[in-house]
Amino acid sequence: MITRLLYAILFLLPCLLQTSCGTSEEPTKMEDRVMDGANLLTTDEETRLFWIVQELERKVGSQLAIVTLDSLNGVAIEKYSLNKLNEMSLGRDQYYDGVLITVALRNKEMRIEVGWGLERILTNEKAERINLKLMAPRFREKKFYEGLRAAAGAITLLIEENKDRIRKRR
């Protein structure tokens, strides 16, 4: 009896000291959400974009990531973005509410890939409008940070204002 009690205390004590037993999540790191493979951003700009990403996750729970790469190496941006969104496991499990902004510098392509749970909020038309009206004009002027900041800000605002429309997985 005493052995079981000691075992229970030794097993449960670490769990009680954590916020949630067995599910202690590590904090999100900048390199997990802002990946500048094309070297378009300064460290300070990456940090500022990461702050936008963190705020969305803190306020709503939805997850946003930004990936820039030099080249797609023959892969269609749609395929690359969808694979990357899934590989990164963006979005909460019960909602699948992740968003990925992908920029391929040499290919001169960009895409906003939207998880299923956000499709009613961030439609293909809205994503395309963000690409054409917010990112593309700034990218043409080589103002990559400004374009990404505008896109991330618009996406965040759309999600925050419509968080009650995020679809839950059945």
Short mmCIF file of C-alpha atoms in Angstrom, two decimals:
data_model
loop_
_atom_site.label_atom_id
_atom_site.label_comp_id
_atom_site.label_asym_id
_atom_site.label_seq_id
_atom_site.Cartn_x
_atom_site.Cartn_y
_atom_site.Cartn_z
CA MET A 1 0.00 0.00 0.00
CA ILE A 2 2.76 2.45 0.96
CA THR A 3 4.72 1.44 -2.14
CA ARG A 4 1.74 2.27 -4.35
CA LEU A 5 1.26 5.60 -2.59
CA LEU A 6 4.93 6.50 -3.03
CA TYR A 7 4.79 5.44 -6.67
CA ALA A 8 1.67 7.54 -7.24
CA ILE A 9 3.28 10.58 -5.60
CA LEU A 10 6.51 10.19 -7.55
CA PHE A 11 4.60 9.75 -10.80
CA LEU A 12 2.04 12.50 -10.26
CA LEU A 13 4.28 15.15 -8.70
CA PRO A 14 6.02 16.09 -11.95
CA CYS A 15 2.61 16.27 -13.64
CA LEU A 16 1.24 18.56 -10.97
CA LEU A 17 4.22 20.88 -11.34
CA GLN A 18 3.58 21.28 -15.06
CA THR A 19 0.62 23.24 -16.42
CA SER A 20 -0.77 20.09 -18.04
CA CYS A 21 0.50 16.57 -17.57
CA GLY A 22 1.87 14.88 -20.65
CA THR A 23 1.06 17.78 -22.97
CA SER A 24 3.66 20.36 -22.04
CA GLU A 25 4.07 22.17 -25.32
CA GLU A 26 7.26 23.98 -26.08
CA PRO A 27 6.83 27.64 -26.91
CA THR A 28 6.69 28.43 -30.59
CA LYS A 29 10.08 29.48 -31.93
CA MET A 30 10.60 32.11 -34.60
CA GLU A 31 12.41 29.69 -36.90
CA ASP A 32 9.33 27.45 -36.79
CA ARG A 33 7.03 30.17 -38.14
CA VAL A 34 9.18 32.62 -40.14
CA MET A 35 11.56 30.77 -42.45
CA ASP A 36 13.44 33.13 -44.73
CA GLY A 37 15.28 30.74 -47.01
CA ALA A 38 15.56 33.40 -49.73
CA ASN A 39 17.22 35.88 -47.34
CA LEU A 40 14.73 38.64 -48.10
CA LEU A 41 14.45 39.87 -44.51
CA THR A 42 16.69 41.32 -41.85
CA THR A 43 16.72 39.67 -38.44
CA ASP A 44 14.71 42.60 -37.07
CA GLU A 45 12.09 42.19 -39.81
CA GLU A 46 11.83 38.46 -39.11
CA THR A 47 11.28 39.27 -35.43
CA ARG A 48 8.53 41.78 -36.23
CA LEU A 49 6.75 39.28 -38.49
CA PHE A 50 7.05 36.63 -35.81
CA TRP A 51 5.33 39.00 -33.37
CA ILE A 52 2.31 39.22 -35.74
CA VAL A 53 2.28 35.42 -36.02
CA GLN A 54 2.45 35.00 -32.23
CA GLU A 55 -0.32 37.52 -31.61
CA LEU A 56 -2.72 35.65 -33.89
CA GLU A 57 -1.98 32.39 -32.12
CA ARG A 58 -2.29 34.03 -28.70
CA LYS A 59 -5.57 35.83 -29.45
CA VAL A 60 -7.39 33.24 -31.57
CA GLY A 61 -5.35 30.03 -31.65
CA SER A 62 -5.03 29.92 -35.45
CA GLN A 63 -1.48 29.49 -36.71
CA LEU A 64 0.28 31.45 -39.44
CA ALA A 65 3.70 30.79 -40.95
CA ILE A 66 5.77 32.57 -43.57
CA VAL A 67 8.22 30.73 -45.82
CA THR A 68 10.45 32.31 -48.44
CA LEU A 69 12.64 30.23 -50.69
CA ASP A 70 14.97 30.96 -53.54
CA SER A 71 13.43 28.50 -56.00
CA LEU A 72 10.71 25.87 -56.22
CA ASN A 73 13.04 23.67 -58.30
CA GLY A 74 10.30 22.64 -60.71
CA VAL A 75 7.62 21.94 -58.10
CA ALA A 76 4.31 23.78 -58.52
CA ILE A 77 3.83 26.38 -55.78
CA GLU A 78 0.40 24.92 -54.97
CA LYS A 79 1.91 21.50 -54.31
CA TYR A 80 4.88 22.91 -52.38
CA SER A 81 2.65 25.09 -50.18
CA LEU A 82 0.15 22.35 -49.39
CA ASN A 83 2.94 19.89 -48.55
CA LYS A 84 4.69 22.49 -46.37
CA LEU A 85 1.45 23.39 -44.55
CA ASN A 86 0.92 19.71 -43.73
CA GLU A 87 4.58 19.08 -42.90
CA MET A 88 4.55 21.98 -40.43
CA SER A 89 1.26 20.77 -38.92
CA LEU A 90 -0.07 24.31 -38.97
CA GLY A 91 -3.38 24.82 -37.23
CA ARG A 92 -5.01 23.33 -34.20
CA ASP A 93 -5.94 19.66 -34.52
CA GLN A 94 -9.65 20.17 -33.89
CA TYR A 95 -9.91 23.09 -36.35
CA TYR A 96 -7.16 22.68 -38.98
CA ASP A 97 -6.89 26.48 -38.95
CA GLY A 98 -3.40 27.07 -40.27
CA VAL A 99 -2.27 29.52 -42.94
CA LEU A 100 1.00 29.50 -44.87
CA ILE A 101 2.37 32.39 -46.91
CA THR A 102 4.89 31.07 -49.44
CA VAL A 103 7.16 33.26 -51.57
CA ALA A 104 9.44 31.76 -54.23
CA LEU A 105 11.85 34.52 -55.29
CA ARG A 106 13.33 33.24 -58.58
CA ASN A 107 9.99 31.85 -59.71
CA LYS A 108 8.31 35.19 -58.91
CA GLU A 109 5.45 33.30 -57.32
CA MET A 110 3.59 33.63 -54.06
CA ARG A 111 0.74 31.74 -52.50
CA ILE A 112 -1.43 31.80 -49.42
CA GLU A 113 -2.33 28.23 -48.46
CA VAL A 114 -5.34 28.00 -46.16
CA GLY A 115 -6.31 25.16 -43.84
CA TRP A 116 -9.79 23.71 -44.14
CA GLY A 117 -11.06 25.36 -40.94
CA LEU A 118 -10.42 28.86 -42.29
CA GLU A 119 -11.77 28.46 -45.82
CA ARG A 120 -15.00 30.32 -44.99
CA ILE A 121 -12.99 33.27 -43.69
CA LEU A 122 -9.98 33.38 -45.98
CA THR A 123 -11.46 32.33 -49.31
CA ASN A 124 -9.41 31.80 -52.46
CA GLU A 125 -10.66 35.16 -53.73
CA LYS A 126 -9.56 36.98 -50.57
CA ALA A 127 -6.18 35.25 -50.60
CA GLU A 128 -5.69 36.22 -54.25
CA ARG A 129 -6.66 39.81 -53.47
CA ILE A 130 -4.09 39.93 -50.66
CA ASN A 131 -1.48 38.59 -53.09
CA LEU A 132 -2.33 41.04 -55.87
CA LYS A 133 -3.13 44.18 -53.86
CA LEU A 134 -0.86 43.92 -50.82
CA MET A 135 2.15 41.74 -51.63
CA ALA A 136 2.77 42.03 -55.38
CA PRO A 137 3.03 45.85 -55.57
CA ARG A 138 5.51 45.94 -52.69
CA PHE A 139 7.49 42.98 -54.01
CA ARG A 140 7.87 44.73 -57.39
CA GLU A 141 9.58 47.54 -55.45
CA LYS A 142 11.75 44.96 -53.61
CA LYS A 143 9.97 45.84 -50.35
CA PHE A 144 9.58 42.25 -49.24
CA TYR A 145 9.12 42.92 -45.54
CA GLU A 146 6.42 45.51 -46.21
CA GLY A 147 4.55 43.09 -48.48
CA LEU A 148 4.75 40.22 -46.01
CA ARG A 149 3.78 42.48 -43.11
CA ALA A 150 0.75 43.80 -45.01
CA ALA A 151 -0.34 40.27 -45.94
CA ALA A 152 0.18 38.86 -42.44
CA GLY A 153 -1.67 41.84 -40.97
CA ALA A 154 -4.63 41.46 -43.33
CA ILE A 155 -4.85 37.71 -42.71
CA THR A 156 -4.66 38.21 -38.96
CA LEU A 157 -7.36 40.89 -39.02
CA LEU A 158 -9.68 38.73 -41.14
CA ILE A 159 -9.31 35.78 -38.79
CA GLU A 160 -9.63 37.84 -35.60
CA GLU A 161 -12.80 39.58 -36.85
CA ASN A 162 -14.37 36.27 -37.93
CA LYS A 163 -13.06 33.82 -35.34
CA ASP A 164 -16.59 32.58 -34.66
CA ARG A 165 -16.68 31.28 -38.26
CA ILE A 166 -13.68 28.96 -37.88
CA ARG A 167 -14.91 25.47 -38.69
CA LYS A 168 -14.38 22.72 -36.18
CA ARG A 169 -13.44 19.26 -37.40
CA ARG A 170 -16.27 16.75 -36.97
#
